Amino acid sequence: MTDIFDELEEDLRRERLARVWNRYGIYVILVAVLIVVVTAGWRGYEWWRVKTERSAGEQYATILTNLDAEGPGAGTQSLEDFAKDAPEGFSILARFRAATTEAANGDETASAATLRDLADDSKVPALYRDLARVRLAQVLINAGDYPAATDAVKSLAEDTSSPFNRSASELMGLAAYAENDLDEAKRWYTQIAESATVSQDMRQRAQTMLSLVERITAQEAATVASDAEAAAQEASGDAAASEAATSPASDDASSATGATAFPMPSAGGAADSGADTSTSGTDGGVSFPMPTGTASDTVGAPAATSPAEPAPTDTVPEAAAPPEAAPEADAPAGNATEADAPADTASDAETPADAATEDTN
């Protein structure tokens, strides 16, 4: 009895499985075939890729050998043609090598253009685009275009998460140093020297550049101080020369010859002192009497003199006889002494001046 029930249960199970297979069996077969096809296709692609890359590698090596054989000045057309059809990795590598060859040939403009194309190509992985920017900055610094080099790596130098952050910072410092911006160069090299993530070689280069920047800064400070001192001395010399040029000529003549200097009288003073102004020039100038006798022993000290006083007015009529007395001029020679009286009187008139000179002495 039990065997009959077991056989019936097995028959029912077989029928259920047959219905499931009839319904889903085709899908199972398709999935299995798809797995086999995909696996075979992947393996075939791997074989083709390896073969293509191997062939590209051999072709790239041949191009490099030819370039080395040509030596300096070798063209890059073969590399450019290879990069157009080569696999992605070899294409990027060929473009980098073309830029390097152009820079070695002295064509920094063409090299910079090639590197810019790499940096702006969205099909190139970001890592290689950043590397192209770093290489571009190096080429621009060698070409002397420091602002363009700074623009090329500034974003990398400010992005601390970039794998090229420290290399970009080093190039920023080098560009600033080349532009004689020592403060900016010192800032970038200080960041590198104080960073714990840089290599020992890079830290040594940064420390060397910091020492060089500090030495140049000290030399410039010393030069500025020397120039300022020289300018001050020159200004002092110019002031002394200007003062000497504007001193009175009479002081120069007096100091040169040792002659006695006399003050110039004014017109009002001459009139008040009663000096004779009849000898004044026609231009309105005032004459003054020169002292008589020898100069004083004291060099440079003016001698005190007073103008001679005119003869008393009561003797003047005697010097000139009236018209009616003219016949008396024919008198005998003995009377001539009377006519000479005015002269004697004039000589007597000089006595007050001599007395005044003696009083002054």
Short mmCIF file of C-alpha atoms in Angstrom, two decimals:
data_model
loop_
_atom_site.label_atom_id
_atom_site.label_comp_id
_atom_site.label_asym_id
_atom_site.label_seq_id
_atom_site.Cartn_x
_atom_site.Cartn_y
_atom_site.Cartn_z
CA MET A 1 0.00 0.00 0.00
CA THR A 2 2.76 2.35 0.90
CA ASP A 3 4.58 1.58 -2.33
CA ILE A 4 1.54 2.59 -4.34
CA PHE A 5 1.37 6.00 -2.64
CA ASP A 6 5.09 6.57 -3.14
CA GLU A 7 4.84 5.82 -6.82
CA LEU A 8 1.89 8.19 -7.17
CA GLU A 9 3.84 10.97 -5.40
CA GLU A 10 6.84 10.50 -7.64
CA ASP A 11 4.65 10.66 -10.71
CA LEU A 12 3.09 13.92 -9.53
CA ARG A 13 6.52 15.40 -8.83
CA ARG A 14 7.75 14.39 -12.26
CA GLU A 15 4.75 15.98 -13.89
CA ARG A 16 5.33 19.27 -12.01
CA LEU A 17 8.95 19.39 -13.02
CA ALA A 18 8.00 18.70 -16.61
CA ARG A 19 5.56 21.57 -16.59
CA VAL A 20 8.17 23.95 -15.09
CA TRP A 21 10.78 22.91 -17.62
CA ASN A 22 8.34 23.25 -20.47
CA ARG A 23 7.62 26.77 -19.31
CA TYR A 24 11.08 28.04 -18.23
CA GLY A 25 13.50 25.61 -19.76
CA ILE A 26 14.13 27.76 -22.81
CA TYR A 27 15.17 30.64 -20.61
CA VAL A 28 17.58 28.51 -18.71
CA ILE A 29 19.14 27.38 -21.94
CA LEU A 30 19.40 30.97 -23.19
CA VAL A 31 21.05 32.11 -20.00
CA ALA A 32 23.56 29.32 -20.18
CA VAL A 33 24.33 30.04 -23.79
CA LEU A 34 24.65 33.75 -23.01
CA ILE A 35 27.12 33.05 -20.23
CA VAL A 36 29.22 30.96 -22.53
CA VAL A 37 29.09 33.53 -25.31
CA VAL A 38 29.94 36.42 -23.00
CA THR A 39 32.83 34.53 -21.50
CA ALA A 40 34.13 33.63 -24.90
CA GLY A 41 33.67 37.20 -26.11
CA TRP A 42 35.52 38.67 -23.12
CA ARG A 43 38.37 36.27 -23.55
CA GLY A 44 38.48 37.11 -27.24
CA TYR A 45 38.54 40.86 -26.45
CA GLU A 46 41.32 40.36 -23.97
CA TRP A 47 43.32 38.48 -26.56
CA TRP A 48 42.69 41.21 -29.17
CA ARG A 49 43.56 44.04 -26.74
CA VAL A 50 46.78 42.41 -25.67
CA LYS A 51 47.72 41.76 -29.25
CA THR A 52 46.89 45.35 -30.29
CA GLU A 53 48.76 46.89 -27.40
CA ARG A 54 51.71 44.65 -27.99
CA SER A 55 51.77 45.69 -31.60
CA ALA A 56 51.38 49.36 -30.63
CA GLY A 57 54.19 49.01 -28.12
CA GLU A 58 56.47 47.55 -30.72
CA GLN A 59 55.56 50.32 -33.14
CA TYR A 60 56.12 52.99 -30.47
CA ALA A 61 59.51 51.53 -29.60
CA THR A 62 60.46 51.60 -33.27
CA ILE A 63 59.47 55.28 -33.51
CA LEU A 64 61.55 56.15 -30.46
CA THR A 65 64.51 54.29 -31.86
CA ASN A 66 64.25 56.26 -35.08
CA LEU A 67 63.98 59.53 -33.16
CA ASP A 68 67.07 58.70 -31.11
CA ALA A 69 68.91 57.83 -34.30
CA GLU A 70 68.01 61.18 -35.84
CA GLY A 71 69.39 62.98 -32.81
CA PRO A 72 68.63 66.63 -31.95
CA GLY A 73 66.13 68.33 -34.21
CA ALA A 74 64.18 65.13 -34.93
CA GLY A 75 60.65 65.71 -36.15
CA THR A 76 57.52 64.71 -34.25
CA GLN A 77 55.25 63.94 -37.20
CA SER A 78 55.64 60.19 -36.72
CA LEU A 79 54.57 60.51 -33.09
CA GLU A 80 51.56 62.62 -34.01
CA ASP A 81 50.45 60.12 -36.65
CA PHE A 82 50.92 57.23 -34.24
CA ALA A 83 48.91 58.99 -31.51
CA LYS A 84 45.85 59.29 -33.78
CA ASP A 85 45.33 55.50 -34.21
CA ALA A 86 47.14 54.05 -31.21
CA PRO A 87 45.39 52.71 -28.11
CA GLU A 88 44.52 55.27 -25.43
CA GLY A 89 47.53 54.68 -23.24
CA PHE A 90 50.04 54.75 -26.05
CA SER A 91 48.31 57.73 -27.63
CA ILE A 92 48.69 59.77 -24.43
CA LEU A 93 52.28 58.62 -24.07
CA ALA A 94 53.09 59.58 -27.66
CA ARG A 95 51.60 63.06 -27.18
CA PHE A 96 53.68 63.62 -24.06
CA ARG A 97 56.79 62.45 -25.90
CA ALA A 98 56.04 64.76 -28.82
CA ALA A 99 55.80 67.73 -26.44
CA THR A 100 59.10 66.77 -24.83
CA THR A 101 60.81 66.45 -28.21
CA GLU A 102 59.52 69.84 -29.32
CA ALA A 103 60.80 71.45 -26.13
CA ALA A 104 64.18 69.78 -26.60
CA ASN A 105 64.34 71.19 -30.13
CA GLY A 106 63.78 74.70 -28.73
CA ASP A 107 60.20 75.04 -29.98
CA GLU A 108 58.54 75.90 -26.66
CA THR A 109 55.49 77.31 -28.41
CA ALA A 110 54.66 74.03 -30.14
CA SER A 111 55.40 72.07 -26.98
CA ALA A 112 53.10 74.28 -24.92
CA ALA A 113 50.34 73.92 -27.53
CA THR A 114 50.59 70.10 -27.41
CA LEU A 115 50.44 70.07 -23.62
CA ARG A 116 47.47 72.44 -23.59
CA ASP A 117 45.60 70.09 -25.92
CA LEU A 118 46.29 67.25 -23.52
CA ALA A 119 45.19 69.25 -20.48
CA ASP A 120 41.93 70.30 -22.17
CA ASP A 121 41.05 66.89 -23.68
CA SER A 122 38.07 65.51 -21.78
CA LYS A 123 38.76 61.98 -23.11
CA VAL A 124 42.08 61.90 -21.28
CA PRO A 125 41.88 60.75 -17.64
CA ALA A 126 42.02 63.54 -15.06
CA LEU A 127 45.32 62.27 -13.67
CA TYR A 128 47.04 62.73 -17.02
CA ARG A 129 45.41 66.10 -17.60
CA ASP A 130 46.88 67.35 -14.30
CA LEU A 131 50.25 65.92 -15.27
CA ALA A 132 50.03 67.82 -18.57
CA ARG A 133 49.43 71.06 -16.62
CA VAL A 134 52.52 70.46 -14.49
CA ARG A 135 54.61 69.74 -17.57
CA LEU A 136 53.15 72.80 -19.29
CA ALA A 137 54.23 75.02 -16.38
CA GLN A 138 57.78 73.68 -16.64
CA VAL A 139 57.94 74.45 -20.36
CA LEU A 140 56.52 77.96 -19.85
CA ILE A 141 59.02 78.74 -17.09
CA ASN A 142 61.87 77.68 -19.37
CA ALA A 143 60.37 79.91 -22.08
CA GLY A 144 60.18 82.90 -19.68
CA ASP A 145 56.36 83.12 -19.66
CA TYR A 146 56.01 83.16 -15.88
CA PRO A 147 52.41 84.48 -15.60
CA ALA A 148 51.15 81.74 -17.93
CA ALA A 149 53.06 79.12 -15.93
CA THR A 150 51.44 80.38 -12.74
CA ASP A 151 47.97 80.19 -14.30
CA ALA A 152 48.62 76.62 -15.46
CA VAL A 153 49.29 75.15 -12.00
CA LYS A 154 47.64 77.60 -9.61
CA SER A 155 44.55 75.44 -9.15
CA LEU A 156 46.70 72.37 -8.46
CA ALA A 157 48.85 74.26 -5.96
CA GLU A 158 45.76 75.38 -4.05
CA ASP A 159 44.11 71.93 -4.10
CA THR A 160 45.72 69.97 -1.27
CA SER A 161 43.96 66.77 -2.37
CA SER A 162 45.67 66.75 -5.76
CA PRO A 163 48.55 64.26 -6.15
CA PHE A 164 50.49 67.02 -7.90
CA ASN A 165 49.90 69.64 -5.19
CA ARG A 166 53.51 69.84 -3.98
CA SER A 167 54.99 69.75 -7.47
CA ALA A 168 52.66 72.58 -8.47
CA SER A 169 53.62 74.53 -5.32
CA GLU A 170 57.30 74.14 -6.18
CA LEU A 171 56.65 75.47 -9.69
CA MET A 172 54.67 78.40 -8.26
CA GLY A 173 57.63 79.29 -6.05
CA LEU A 174 60.05 78.99 -8.96
CA ALA A 175 57.89 81.24 -11.16
CA ALA A 176 57.64 83.84 -8.38
CA TYR A 177 61.42 83.72 -7.86
CA ALA A 178 61.99 84.18 -11.60
CA GLU A 179 59.71 87.25 -11.52
CA ASN A 180 61.77 88.63 -8.57
CA ASP A 181 58.74 88.31 -6.27
CA LEU A 182 60.80 87.08 -3.35
CA ASP A 183 58.01 87.30 -0.78
CA GLU A 184 55.70 85.06 -2.83
CA ALA A 185 58.53 82.63 -3.55
CA LYS A 186 59.38 82.46 0.13
CA ARG A 187 55.74 81.70 0.99
CA TRP A 188 55.52 78.72 -1.41
CA TYR A 189 58.90 77.27 -0.47
CA THR A 190 58.11 77.61 3.22
CA GLN A 191 54.94 75.56 2.74
CA ILE A 192 56.94 72.83 1.03
CA ALA A 193 59.73 72.82 3.62
CA GLU A 194 57.25 72.59 6.51
CA SER A 195 55.09 69.89 4.90
CA ALA A 196 55.38 66.38 6.31
CA THR A 197 54.17 64.68 3.11
CA VAL A 198 56.90 65.78 0.69
CA SER A 199 59.91 63.75 -0.27
CA GLN A 200 63.32 64.42 1.20
CA ASP A 201 64.68 65.63 -2.13
CA MET A 202 61.88 68.14 -2.55
CA ARG A 203 62.34 69.41 1.00
CA GLN A 204 66.07 69.91 0.40
CA ARG A 205 65.35 71.85 -2.78
CA ALA A 206 62.87 74.05 -0.94
CA GLN A 207 65.36 74.74 1.87
CA THR A 208 68.05 75.60 -0.66
CA MET A 209 65.76 78.07 -2.40
CA LEU A 210 64.77 79.60 0.94
CA SER A 211 68.43 80.19 1.78
CA LEU A 212 68.97 81.78 -1.62
CA VAL A 213 65.92 84.03 -1.22
CA GLU A 214 67.06 85.20 2.23
CA ARG A 215 70.55 85.95 0.93
CA ILE A 216 69.22 87.99 -1.99
CA THR A 217 66.86 89.86 0.33
CA ALA A 218 69.76 90.79 2.62
CA GLN A 219 71.86 91.96 -0.34
CA GLU A 220 69.01 94.12 -1.64
CA ALA A 221 68.54 95.67 1.80
CA ALA A 222 72.25 96.49 1.98
CA THR A 223 72.14 98.00 -1.51
CA VAL A 224 69.16 100.17 -0.63
CA ALA A 225 70.91 101.42 2.52
CA SER A 226 74.09 102.19 0.56
CA ASP A 227 72.13 104.06 -2.11
CA ALA A 228 70.31 106.07 0.54
CA GLU A 229 73.59 107.02 2.22
CA ALA A 230 75.12 108.03 -1.12
CA ALA A 231 72.04 110.11 -1.95
CA ALA A 232 72.25 111.85 1.44
CA GLN A 233 75.93 112.66 0.92
CA GLU A 234 75.24 113.98 -2.57
CA ALA A 235 72.40 116.15 -1.27
CA SER A 236 74.67 117.52 1.47
CA GLY A 237 77.37 118.32 -1.09
CA ASP A 238 74.87 120.06 -3.35
CA ALA A 239 73.61 122.15 -0.43
CA ALA A 240 77.14 123.21 0.50
CA ALA A 241 77.91 124.12 -3.10
CA SER A 242 74.69 126.12 -3.38
CA GLU A 243 75.48 128.01 -0.16
CA ALA A 244 78.98 128.82 -1.37
CA ALA A 245 77.65 130.02 -4.74
CA THR A 246 75.13 132.40 -3.13
CA SER A 247 77.60 134.09 -0.69
CA PRO A 248 78.34 137.86 -1.38
CA ALA A 249 81.11 138.62 -3.85
CA SER A 250 82.57 141.22 -1.52
CA ASP A 251 83.15 138.55 1.14
CA ASP A 252 84.97 136.41 -1.42
CA ALA A 253 87.15 139.34 -2.53
CA SER A 254 87.88 140.33 1.05
CA SER A 255 88.85 136.84 2.09
CA ALA A 256 90.96 136.38 -1.07
CA THR A 257 92.99 139.63 -0.98
CA GLY A 258 92.83 140.62 2.69
CA ALA A 259 91.70 144.19 1.73
CA THR A 260 89.67 146.30 4.11
CA ALA A 261 85.92 146.16 3.42
CA PHE A 262 83.94 149.41 3.50
CA PRO A 263 80.18 149.68 4.01
CA MET A 264 78.14 151.24 1.21
CA PRO A 265 76.46 154.48 2.38
CA SER A 266 72.84 155.16 1.53
CA ALA A 267 71.58 158.28 -0.21
CA GLY A 268 69.83 159.48 2.91
CA GLY A 269 72.88 158.92 5.06
CA ALA A 270 75.08 160.96 2.73
CA ALA A 271 72.69 163.84 2.79
CA ASP A 272 72.42 163.83 6.57
CA SER A 273 76.18 163.74 7.07
CA GLY A 274 76.65 166.77 4.87
CA ALA A 275 78.87 164.94 2.34
CA ASP A 276 79.37 166.53 -1.04
CA THR A 277 77.06 164.78 -3.55
CA SER A 278 77.97 166.92 -6.47
CA THR A 279 80.13 164.08 -7.88
CA SER A 280 77.26 161.57 -7.96
CA GLY A 281 76.79 159.82 -11.28
CA THR A 282 74.01 160.55 -13.65
CA ASP A 283 72.35 157.24 -12.81
CA GLY A 284 71.44 158.49 -9.33
CA GLY A 285 74.22 156.58 -7.51
CA VAL A 286 75.77 158.05 -4.40
CA SER A 287 79.54 158.47 -4.16
CA PHE A 288 81.36 158.23 -0.88
CA PRO A 289 84.78 159.55 0.16
CA MET A 290 87.68 157.10 0.23
CA PRO A 291 89.80 157.17 3.41
CA THR A 292 93.22 158.68 3.33
CA GLY A 293 96.36 157.24 4.76
CA THR A 294 97.25 153.57 5.18
CA ALA A 295 94.85 150.79 6.04
CA SER A 296 94.51 149.60 9.58
CA ASP A 297 96.62 146.73 10.80
CA THR A 298 93.46 144.77 11.51
CA VAL A 299 92.67 142.93 8.25
CA GLY A 300 89.03 143.05 7.29
CA ALA A 301 88.08 145.73 9.87
CA PRO A 302 86.67 148.86 8.25
CA ALA A 303 88.50 152.08 9.04
CA ALA A 304 86.38 154.69 10.77
CA THR A 305 86.48 157.81 8.66
CA SER A 306 84.43 160.98 8.51
CA PRO A 307 83.98 163.11 5.43
CA ALA A 308 85.91 166.35 5.27
CA GLU A 309 83.90 169.34 6.45
CA PRO A 310 83.51 172.12 3.93
CA ALA A 311 85.23 175.46 4.54
CA PRO A 312 83.29 178.06 6.51
CA THR A 313 80.96 180.08 4.37
CA ASP A 314 82.51 183.39 5.46
CA THR A 315 85.75 182.58 3.63
CA VAL A 316 84.12 181.73 0.31
CA PRO A 317 83.49 185.39 -0.69
CA GLU A 318 87.16 186.07 -0.15
CA ALA A 319 88.13 183.31 -2.59
CA ALA A 320 86.18 185.00 -5.38
CA ALA A 321 86.60 188.75 -5.63
CA PRO A 322 83.61 190.87 -6.63
CA PRO A 323 83.55 192.25 -10.13
CA GLU A 324 84.35 195.73 -9.08
CA ALA A 325 87.51 194.54 -7.30
CA ALA A 326 88.94 192.96 -10.43
CA PRO A 327 91.28 195.93 -11.14
CA GLU A 328 93.00 195.15 -7.85
CA ALA A 329 94.33 191.97 -9.45
CA ASP A 330 96.78 194.24 -11.35
CA ALA A 331 98.25 195.37 -8.08
CA PRO A 332 101.90 194.74 -7.37
CA ALA A 333 103.13 191.31 -6.47
CA GLY A 334 103.36 192.24 -2.89
CA ASN A 335 99.60 192.34 -2.68
CA ALA A 336 99.34 188.78 -4.07
CA THR A 337 99.59 187.41 -0.55
CA GLU A 338 96.20 188.85 0.13
CA ALA A 339 94.74 186.97 -2.85
CA ASP A 340 96.26 183.77 -1.58
CA ALA A 341 94.40 184.06 1.67
CA PRO A 342 91.52 181.82 0.64
CA ALA A 343 93.95 179.01 -0.13
CA ASP A 344 95.46 179.38 3.30
CA THR A 345 92.02 179.38 4.75
CA ALA A 346 91.18 176.22 2.80
CA SER A 347 94.24 174.53 4.17
CA ASP A 348 93.15 175.60 7.60
CA ALA A 349 89.75 174.05 6.85
CA GLU A 350 91.30 170.59 6.58
CA THR A 351 92.30 170.73 10.19
CA PRO A 352 88.93 169.59 11.59
CA ALA A 353 89.01 166.50 9.29
CA ASP A 354 92.50 165.63 10.43
CA ALA A 355 91.44 166.13 13.98
CA ALA A 356 88.49 163.85 13.48
CA THR A 357 90.75 161.18 11.99
CA GLU A 358 93.09 161.43 14.95
CA ASP A 359 90.19 161.19 17.38
CA THR A 360 88.99 158.10 15.60
CA ASN A 361 92.41 156.47 15.73
#
